[in-house]
Tab-separated table of C-alpha atoms and ligand atoms in Angstrom:
chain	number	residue	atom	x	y	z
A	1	UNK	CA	-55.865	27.353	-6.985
A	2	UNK	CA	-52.752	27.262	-9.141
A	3	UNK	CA	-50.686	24.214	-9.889
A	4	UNK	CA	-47.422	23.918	-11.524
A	5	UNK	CA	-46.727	20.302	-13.826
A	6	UNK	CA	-43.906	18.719	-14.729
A	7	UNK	CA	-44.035	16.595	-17.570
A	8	UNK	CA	-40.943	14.264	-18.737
A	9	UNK	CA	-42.258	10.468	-19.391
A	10	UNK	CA	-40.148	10.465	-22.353
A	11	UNK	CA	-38.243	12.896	-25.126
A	12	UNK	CA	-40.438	16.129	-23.907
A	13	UNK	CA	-39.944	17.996	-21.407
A	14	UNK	CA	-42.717	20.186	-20.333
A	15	UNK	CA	-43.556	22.610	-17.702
A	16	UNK	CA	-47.469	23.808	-17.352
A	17	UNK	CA	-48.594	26.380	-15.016
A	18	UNK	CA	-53.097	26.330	-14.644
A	19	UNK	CA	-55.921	27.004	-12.630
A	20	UNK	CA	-59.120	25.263	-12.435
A	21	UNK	CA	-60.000	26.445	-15.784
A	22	UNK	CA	-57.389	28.027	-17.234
A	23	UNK	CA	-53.723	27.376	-18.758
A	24	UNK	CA	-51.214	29.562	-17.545
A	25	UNK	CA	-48.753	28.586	-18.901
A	26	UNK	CA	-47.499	25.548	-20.755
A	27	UNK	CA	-43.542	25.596	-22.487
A	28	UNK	CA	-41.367	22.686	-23.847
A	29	UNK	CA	-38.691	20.927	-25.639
A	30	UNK	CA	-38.442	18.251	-27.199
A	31	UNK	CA	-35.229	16.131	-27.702
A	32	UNK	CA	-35.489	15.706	-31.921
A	33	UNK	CA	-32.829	13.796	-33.589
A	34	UNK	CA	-31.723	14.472	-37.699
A	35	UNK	CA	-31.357	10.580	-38.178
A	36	UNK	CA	-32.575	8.040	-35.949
A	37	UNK	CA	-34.475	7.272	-32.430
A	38	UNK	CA	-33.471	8.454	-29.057
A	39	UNK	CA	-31.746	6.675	-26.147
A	40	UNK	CA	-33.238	6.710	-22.934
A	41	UNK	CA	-30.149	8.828	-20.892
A	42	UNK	CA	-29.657	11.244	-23.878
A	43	UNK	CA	-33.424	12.145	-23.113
A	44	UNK	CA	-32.966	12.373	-19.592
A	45	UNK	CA	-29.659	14.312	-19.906
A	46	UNK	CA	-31.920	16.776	-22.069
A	47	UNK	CA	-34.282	16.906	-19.424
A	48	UNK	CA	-31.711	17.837	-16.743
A	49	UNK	CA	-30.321	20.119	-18.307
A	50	UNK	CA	-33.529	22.288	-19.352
A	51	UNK	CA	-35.429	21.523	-16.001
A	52	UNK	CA	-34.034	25.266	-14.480
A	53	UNK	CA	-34.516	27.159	-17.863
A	54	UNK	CA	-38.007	26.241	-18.728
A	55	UNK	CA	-39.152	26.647	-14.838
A	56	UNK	CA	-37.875	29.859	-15.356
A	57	UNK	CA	-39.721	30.659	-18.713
A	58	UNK	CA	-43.380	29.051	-17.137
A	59	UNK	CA	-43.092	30.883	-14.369
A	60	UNK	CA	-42.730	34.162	-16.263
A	61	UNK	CA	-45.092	33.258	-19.006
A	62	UNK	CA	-47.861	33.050	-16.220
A	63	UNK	CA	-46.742	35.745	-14.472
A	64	UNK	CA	-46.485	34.118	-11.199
A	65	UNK	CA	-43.674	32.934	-8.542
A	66	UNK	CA	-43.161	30.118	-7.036
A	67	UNK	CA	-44.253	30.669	-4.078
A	68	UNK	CA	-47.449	31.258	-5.541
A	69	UNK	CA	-48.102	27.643	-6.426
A	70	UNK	CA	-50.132	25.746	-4.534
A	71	UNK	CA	-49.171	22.413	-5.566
A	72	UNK	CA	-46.511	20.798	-7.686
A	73	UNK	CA	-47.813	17.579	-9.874
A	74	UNK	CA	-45.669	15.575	-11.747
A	75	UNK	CA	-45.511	12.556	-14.423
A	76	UNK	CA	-44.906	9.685	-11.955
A	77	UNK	CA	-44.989	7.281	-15.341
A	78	UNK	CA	-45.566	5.303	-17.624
A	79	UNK	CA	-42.067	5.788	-19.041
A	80	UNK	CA	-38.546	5.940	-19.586
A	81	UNK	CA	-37.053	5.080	-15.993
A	82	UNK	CA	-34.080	7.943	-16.338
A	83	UNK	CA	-36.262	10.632	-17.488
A	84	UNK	CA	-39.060	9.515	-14.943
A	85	UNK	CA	-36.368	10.416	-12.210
A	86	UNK	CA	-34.923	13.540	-13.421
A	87	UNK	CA	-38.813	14.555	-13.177
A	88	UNK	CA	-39.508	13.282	-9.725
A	89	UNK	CA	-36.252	14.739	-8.370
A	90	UNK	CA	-36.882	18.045	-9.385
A	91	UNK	CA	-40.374	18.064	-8.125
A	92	UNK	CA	-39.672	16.917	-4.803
A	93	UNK	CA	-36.484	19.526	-4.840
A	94	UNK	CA	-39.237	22.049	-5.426
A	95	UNK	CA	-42.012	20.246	-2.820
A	96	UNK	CA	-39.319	20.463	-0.043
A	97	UNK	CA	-37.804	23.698	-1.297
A	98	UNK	CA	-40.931	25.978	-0.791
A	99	UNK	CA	-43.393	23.343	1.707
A	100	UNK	CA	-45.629	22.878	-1.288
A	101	UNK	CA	-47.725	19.561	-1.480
A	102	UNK	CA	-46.493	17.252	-4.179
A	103	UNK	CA	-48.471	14.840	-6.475
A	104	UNK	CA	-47.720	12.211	-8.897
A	105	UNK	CA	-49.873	11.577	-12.009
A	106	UNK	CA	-50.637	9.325	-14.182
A	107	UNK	CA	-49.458	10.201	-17.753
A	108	UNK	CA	-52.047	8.385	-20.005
A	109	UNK	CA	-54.801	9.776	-17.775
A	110	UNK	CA	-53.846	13.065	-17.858
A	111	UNK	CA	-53.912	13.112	-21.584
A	112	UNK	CA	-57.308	12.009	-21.239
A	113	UNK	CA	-58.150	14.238	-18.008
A	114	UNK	CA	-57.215	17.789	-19.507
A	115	UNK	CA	-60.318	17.233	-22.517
A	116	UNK	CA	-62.205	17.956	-19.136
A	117	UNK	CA	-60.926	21.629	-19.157
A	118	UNK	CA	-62.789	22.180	-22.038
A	119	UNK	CA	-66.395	21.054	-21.242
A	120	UNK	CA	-65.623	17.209	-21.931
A	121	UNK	CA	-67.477	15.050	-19.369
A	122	UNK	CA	-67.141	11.560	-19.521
A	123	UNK	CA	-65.246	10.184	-22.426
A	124	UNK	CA	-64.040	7.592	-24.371
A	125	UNK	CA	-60.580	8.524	-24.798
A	126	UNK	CA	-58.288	7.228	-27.835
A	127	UNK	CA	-54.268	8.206	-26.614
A	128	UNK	CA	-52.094	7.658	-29.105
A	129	UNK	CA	-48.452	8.622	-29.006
A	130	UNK	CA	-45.016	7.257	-29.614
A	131	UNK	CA	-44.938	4.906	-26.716
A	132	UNK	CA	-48.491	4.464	-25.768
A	133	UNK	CA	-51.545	3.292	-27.843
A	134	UNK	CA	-54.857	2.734	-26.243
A	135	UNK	CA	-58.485	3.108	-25.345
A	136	UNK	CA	-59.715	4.410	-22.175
A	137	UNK	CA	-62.668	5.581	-20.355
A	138	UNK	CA	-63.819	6.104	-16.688
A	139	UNK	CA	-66.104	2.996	-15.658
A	140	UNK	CA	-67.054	3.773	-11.687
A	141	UNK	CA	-63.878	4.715	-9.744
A	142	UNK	CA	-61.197	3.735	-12.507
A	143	UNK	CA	-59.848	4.424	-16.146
A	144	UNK	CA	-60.379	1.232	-17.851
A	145	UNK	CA	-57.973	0.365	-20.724
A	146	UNK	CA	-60.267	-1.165	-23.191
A	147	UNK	CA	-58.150	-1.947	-25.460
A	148	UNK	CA	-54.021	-1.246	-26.578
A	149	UNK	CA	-51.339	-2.543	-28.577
A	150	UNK	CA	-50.495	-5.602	-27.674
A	151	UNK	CA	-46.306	-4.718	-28.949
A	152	UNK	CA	-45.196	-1.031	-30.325
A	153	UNK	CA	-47.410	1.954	-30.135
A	154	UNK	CA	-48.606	3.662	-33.482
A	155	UNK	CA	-46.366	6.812	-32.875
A	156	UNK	CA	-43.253	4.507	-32.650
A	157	UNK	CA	-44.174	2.047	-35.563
A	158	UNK	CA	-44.707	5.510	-37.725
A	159	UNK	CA	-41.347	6.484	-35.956
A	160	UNK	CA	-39.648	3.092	-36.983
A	161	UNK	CA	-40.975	2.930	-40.267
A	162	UNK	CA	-39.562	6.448	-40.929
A	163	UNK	CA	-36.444	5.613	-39.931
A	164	UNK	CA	-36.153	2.602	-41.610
A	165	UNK	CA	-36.980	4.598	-45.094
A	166	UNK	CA	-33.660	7.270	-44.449
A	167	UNK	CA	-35.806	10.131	-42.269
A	168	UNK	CA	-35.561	11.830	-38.981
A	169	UNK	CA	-37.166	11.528	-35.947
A	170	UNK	CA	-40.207	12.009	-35.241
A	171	UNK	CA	-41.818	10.463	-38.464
A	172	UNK	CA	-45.182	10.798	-37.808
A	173	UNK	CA	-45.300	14.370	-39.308
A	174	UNK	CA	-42.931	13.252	-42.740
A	175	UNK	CA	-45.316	9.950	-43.187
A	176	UNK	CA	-48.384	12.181	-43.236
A	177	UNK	CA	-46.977	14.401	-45.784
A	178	UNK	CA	-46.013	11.247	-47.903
A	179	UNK	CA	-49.069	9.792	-47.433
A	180	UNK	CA	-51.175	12.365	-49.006
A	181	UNK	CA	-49.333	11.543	-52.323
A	182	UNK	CA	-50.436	8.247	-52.069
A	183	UNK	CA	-52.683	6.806	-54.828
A	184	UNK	CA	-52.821	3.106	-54.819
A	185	UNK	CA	-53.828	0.832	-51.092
A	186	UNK	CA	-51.196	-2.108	-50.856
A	187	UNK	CA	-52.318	-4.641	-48.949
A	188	UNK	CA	-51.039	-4.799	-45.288
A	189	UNK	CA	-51.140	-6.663	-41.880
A	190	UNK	CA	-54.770	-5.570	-40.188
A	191	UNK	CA	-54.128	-6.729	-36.830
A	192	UNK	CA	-57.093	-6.271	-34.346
A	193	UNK	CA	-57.167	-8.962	-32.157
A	194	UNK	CA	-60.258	-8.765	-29.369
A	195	UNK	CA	-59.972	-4.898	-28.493
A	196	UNK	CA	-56.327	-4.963	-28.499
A	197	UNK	CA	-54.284	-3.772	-31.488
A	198	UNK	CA	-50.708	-4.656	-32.667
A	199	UNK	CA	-48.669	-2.640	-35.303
A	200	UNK	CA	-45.623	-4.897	-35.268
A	201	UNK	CA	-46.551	-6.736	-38.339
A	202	UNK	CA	-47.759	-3.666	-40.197
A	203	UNK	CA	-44.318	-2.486	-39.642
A	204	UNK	CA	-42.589	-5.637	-41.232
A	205	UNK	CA	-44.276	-5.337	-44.172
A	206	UNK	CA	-44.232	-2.066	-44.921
A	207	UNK	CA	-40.051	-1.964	-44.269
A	208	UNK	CA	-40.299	-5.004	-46.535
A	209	UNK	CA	-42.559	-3.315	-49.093
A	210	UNK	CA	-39.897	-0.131	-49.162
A	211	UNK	CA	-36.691	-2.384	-49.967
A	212	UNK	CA	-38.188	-3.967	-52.444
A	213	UNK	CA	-38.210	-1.224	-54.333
A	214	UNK	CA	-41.252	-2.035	-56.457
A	215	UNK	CA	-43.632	0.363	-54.578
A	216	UNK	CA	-44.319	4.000	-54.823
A	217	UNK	CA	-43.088	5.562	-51.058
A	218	UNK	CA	-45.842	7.402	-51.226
A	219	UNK	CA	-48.444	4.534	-51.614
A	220	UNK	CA	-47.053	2.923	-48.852
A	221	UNK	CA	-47.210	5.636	-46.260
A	222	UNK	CA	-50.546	5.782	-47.288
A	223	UNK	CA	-51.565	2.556	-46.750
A	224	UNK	CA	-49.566	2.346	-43.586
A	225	UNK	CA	-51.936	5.205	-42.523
A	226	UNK	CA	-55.920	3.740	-43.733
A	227	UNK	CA	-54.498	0.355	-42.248
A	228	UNK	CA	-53.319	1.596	-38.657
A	229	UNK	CA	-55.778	4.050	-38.554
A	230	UNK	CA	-58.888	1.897	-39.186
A	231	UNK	CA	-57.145	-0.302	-36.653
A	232	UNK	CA	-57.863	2.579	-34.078
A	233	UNK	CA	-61.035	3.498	-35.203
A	234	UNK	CA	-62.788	0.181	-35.461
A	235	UNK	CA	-61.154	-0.517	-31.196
A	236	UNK	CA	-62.383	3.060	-30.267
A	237	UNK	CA	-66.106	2.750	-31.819
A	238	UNK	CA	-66.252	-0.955	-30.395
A	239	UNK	CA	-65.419	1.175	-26.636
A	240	UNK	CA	-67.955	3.566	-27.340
A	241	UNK	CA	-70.923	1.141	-28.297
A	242	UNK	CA	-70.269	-0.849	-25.229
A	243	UNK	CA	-69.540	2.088	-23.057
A	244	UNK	CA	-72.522	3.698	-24.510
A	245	UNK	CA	-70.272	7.195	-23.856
A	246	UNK	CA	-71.647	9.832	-25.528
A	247	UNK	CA	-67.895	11.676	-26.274
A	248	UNK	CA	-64.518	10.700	-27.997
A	249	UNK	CA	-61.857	12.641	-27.743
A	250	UNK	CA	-58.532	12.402	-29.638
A	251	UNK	CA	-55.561	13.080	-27.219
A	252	UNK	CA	-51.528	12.083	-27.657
A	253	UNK	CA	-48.874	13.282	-30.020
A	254	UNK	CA	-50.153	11.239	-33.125
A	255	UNK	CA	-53.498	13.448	-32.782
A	256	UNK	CA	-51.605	16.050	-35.002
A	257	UNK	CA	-52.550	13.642	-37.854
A	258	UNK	CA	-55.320	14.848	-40.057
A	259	UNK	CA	-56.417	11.635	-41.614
A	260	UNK	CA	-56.400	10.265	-38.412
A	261	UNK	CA	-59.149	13.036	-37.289
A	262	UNK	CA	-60.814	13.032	-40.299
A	263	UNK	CA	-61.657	9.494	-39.933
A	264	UNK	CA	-62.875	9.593	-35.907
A	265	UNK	CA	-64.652	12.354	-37.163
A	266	UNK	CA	-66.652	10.303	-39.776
A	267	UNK	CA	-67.385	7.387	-37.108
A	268	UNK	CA	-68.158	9.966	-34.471
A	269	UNK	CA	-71.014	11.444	-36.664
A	270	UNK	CA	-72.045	8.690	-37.960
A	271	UNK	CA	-72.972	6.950	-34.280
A	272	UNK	CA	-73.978	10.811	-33.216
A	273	UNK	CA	-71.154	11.252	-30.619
A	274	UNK	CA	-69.080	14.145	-29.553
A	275	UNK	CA	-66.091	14.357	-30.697
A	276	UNK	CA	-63.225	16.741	-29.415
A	277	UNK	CA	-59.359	17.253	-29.865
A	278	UNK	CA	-57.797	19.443	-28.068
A	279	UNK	CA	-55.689	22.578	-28.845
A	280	UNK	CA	-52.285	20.264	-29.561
A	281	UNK	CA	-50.025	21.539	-26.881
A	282	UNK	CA	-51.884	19.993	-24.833
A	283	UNK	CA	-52.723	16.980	-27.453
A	284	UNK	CA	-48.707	15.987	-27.150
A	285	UNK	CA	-47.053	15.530	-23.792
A	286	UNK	CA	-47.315	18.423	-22.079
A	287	UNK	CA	-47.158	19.674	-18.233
A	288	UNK	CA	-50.430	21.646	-18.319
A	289	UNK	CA	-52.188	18.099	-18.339
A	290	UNK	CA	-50.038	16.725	-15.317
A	291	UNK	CA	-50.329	20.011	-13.461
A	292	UNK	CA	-54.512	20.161	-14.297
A	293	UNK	CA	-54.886	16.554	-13.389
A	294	UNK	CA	-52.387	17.082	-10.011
A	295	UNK	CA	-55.260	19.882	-9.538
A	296	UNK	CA	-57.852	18.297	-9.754
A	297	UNK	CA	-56.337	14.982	-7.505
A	298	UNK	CA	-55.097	17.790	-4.632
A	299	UNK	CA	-58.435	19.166	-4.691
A	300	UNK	CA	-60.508	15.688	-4.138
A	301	UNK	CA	-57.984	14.802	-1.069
A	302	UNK	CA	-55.055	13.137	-2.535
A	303	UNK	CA	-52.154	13.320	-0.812
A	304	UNK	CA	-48.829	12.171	-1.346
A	305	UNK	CA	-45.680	11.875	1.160
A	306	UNK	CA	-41.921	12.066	-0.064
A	307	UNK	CA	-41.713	8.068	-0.339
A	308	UNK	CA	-44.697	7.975	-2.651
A	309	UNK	CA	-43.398	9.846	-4.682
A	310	UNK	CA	-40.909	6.608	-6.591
A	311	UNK	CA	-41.231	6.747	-9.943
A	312	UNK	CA	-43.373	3.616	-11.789
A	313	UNK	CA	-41.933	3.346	-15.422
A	314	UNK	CA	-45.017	0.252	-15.568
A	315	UNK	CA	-48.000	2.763	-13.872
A	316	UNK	CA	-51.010	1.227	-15.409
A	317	UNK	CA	-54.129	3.307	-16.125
A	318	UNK	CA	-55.959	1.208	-14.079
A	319	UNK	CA	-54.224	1.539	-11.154
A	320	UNK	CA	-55.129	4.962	-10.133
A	321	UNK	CA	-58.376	5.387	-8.156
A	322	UNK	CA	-60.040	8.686	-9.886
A	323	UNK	CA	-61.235	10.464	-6.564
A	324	UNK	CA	-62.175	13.939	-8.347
B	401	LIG	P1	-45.976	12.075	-27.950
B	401	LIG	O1	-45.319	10.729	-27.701
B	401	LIG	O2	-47.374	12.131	-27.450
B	401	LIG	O3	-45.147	13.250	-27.584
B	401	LIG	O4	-46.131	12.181	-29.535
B	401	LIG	C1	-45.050	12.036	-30.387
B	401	LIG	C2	-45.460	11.095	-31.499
B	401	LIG	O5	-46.441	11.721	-32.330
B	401	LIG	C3	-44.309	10.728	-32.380
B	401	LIG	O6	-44.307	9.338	-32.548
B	401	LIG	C4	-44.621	11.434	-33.690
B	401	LIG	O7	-44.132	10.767	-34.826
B	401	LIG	C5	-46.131	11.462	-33.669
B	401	LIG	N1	-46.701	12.493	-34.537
B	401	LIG	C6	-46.520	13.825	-34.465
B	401	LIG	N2	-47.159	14.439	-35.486
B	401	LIG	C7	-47.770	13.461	-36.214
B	401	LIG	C8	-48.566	13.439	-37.387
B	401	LIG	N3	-48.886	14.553	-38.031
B	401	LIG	N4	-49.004	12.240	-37.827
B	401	LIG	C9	-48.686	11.109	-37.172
B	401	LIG	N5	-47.936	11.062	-36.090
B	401	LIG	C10	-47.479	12.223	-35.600
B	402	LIG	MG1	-47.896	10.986	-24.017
């Protein structure tokens, strides 16, 4: 069975082409900005505009036509409401276009869900991106969030703080590199509160630390990091002793981060769980996920009419009921 994915939840637009167990074909862009963040319509503009050109380029890269596809998954949300809609537009344009079943998925899952085309069964899953920060794993018929940030998610506070200190968007990458100059921990904000997380704090600081001027950059990106990231760690090893799961896996833009990894990796071995990332196109937002977890949703009996097919900028994790 081949299914075709379109991603768009926020500044990525991606198109993934896969079977059962393999990946077609996965291309994207990514709306990047010199100096500051994005705006919700410039993103969606971007995503109209590169919706025909990147079909184009999938459907090439795997070699297939259209009329090949079986079905057509999308990202039905979380997300930005105008990009959400560019998405769902063009997939039912190409549902209704060539009779092809259409399904909407659930972004955070899918970031989880696509660890499974690699031999991961069960996990805990840590997804951490710009937008979205939390802790899931399958517990009988549902994802259950065990924990998230309670206000920004990491990806955006790194974003933020990166901004705030004169660089481009996205941060993450420019903080990392800072970060392993670092030399000295400041003291920050280490919010865990229950299982839930919040970054907001963190962020103050750290801006406040930076205009100060009596701190090494450096220093404080690296701090930011061991504070936020043993935030993350400490939530995610809390999910796997209660879960008693016997894999983590790293999924979401901010995976890209080596500390991050290097520290999962540590807890991982030291409880003696799996622990997988996956290649990182399919880490960051990506179709290949949406169009494996449409897949694997088609295949179990979902089915979707035209008029459930409304976009849900608030779609929880919970909310889906995992029939494969
Ligand atoms: P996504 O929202 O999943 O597309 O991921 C984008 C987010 O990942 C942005 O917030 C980036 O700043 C962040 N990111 C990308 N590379 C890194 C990195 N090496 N370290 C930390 N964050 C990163
Ligand atoms: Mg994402």
């Amino acid at each position: 069975m081949i299914a075709l994915g379109i991603e768009g939840t926020a500044h990525t637009l991606g198109i993934g082409i896969v079977t059962e167990d393999e990946v077609l074909a996965n291309v994207f862009h990514t709306l990047t900005t010199e100096k500051g963040g994005i705006h919700p319509k410039e993103a969606a503009e971007h995503h109209a505009k590169l919706m025909k050109p990147l079909l184009k380029k999938a459907l090439q890269e795997a070699g297939i036509s259209i009329e090949d596809v079986d079905v057509i998954a999308f990202s039905q949300g979380p997300g930005l409401g105008p990009c959400l809609r560019v998405v769902a537009t063009a997939a039912r344009a190409l549902a209704i276009k060539y009779s092809k079943p259409i399904v909407g998925v659930n972004h955070c899952i899918a970031h989880v869900e696509i660890t499974k085309m690699f031999g991961i069964k069960d996990p805990v899953g840590l997804y951490v991106s710009g937008g979205n920060t939390q802790v899931l794993a399958l517990e009988g018929r549902r994802y259950r969030v065990f924990g998230e940030t309670l206000d920004i998610g990491i990806g955006n506070a790194l974003d933020t703080f990166a901004r705030e200190i004169g660089l481009g968007f996205p941060g993450g990458p420019k903080i990392e590199k800072l970060a392993q100059k670092g030399e000295r921990y400041l003291e920050l904000p280490y919010t865990v509160k229950g299982m839930d997380l919040s970054f907001s704090g963190l962020l103050t600081e750290a801006v406040r630390k930076f205009k100060s001027g009596k701190y090494r950059i450096e220093d404080i990106a690296y701090s930011f990091q061991e504070t936020a990231f043993a935030a993350l760690v400490e939530v995610t090893e809390r999910a796997v002793a209660h879960t008693e799961k016997e894999e983590v896996v790293l999924v979401g833009g901010v995976a890209a981060n080596n500390r991050l990894r290097e520290m999962l990796k540590i807890m991982t071995e030291d409880r003696g769980v799996k622990f997988f990332v996956p290649p990182y196109d399919l880490c960051r937002d990506n179709g290949a996920m949406i169009a494996y977890t449409g897949l694997l949703m088609y295949k179990s009996g979902v089915r979707f009419k035209i008029k459930d097919t409304i976009v849900n900028q608030r779609f929880r994790t919970d909310e889906v009921e995992v029939t494969w």
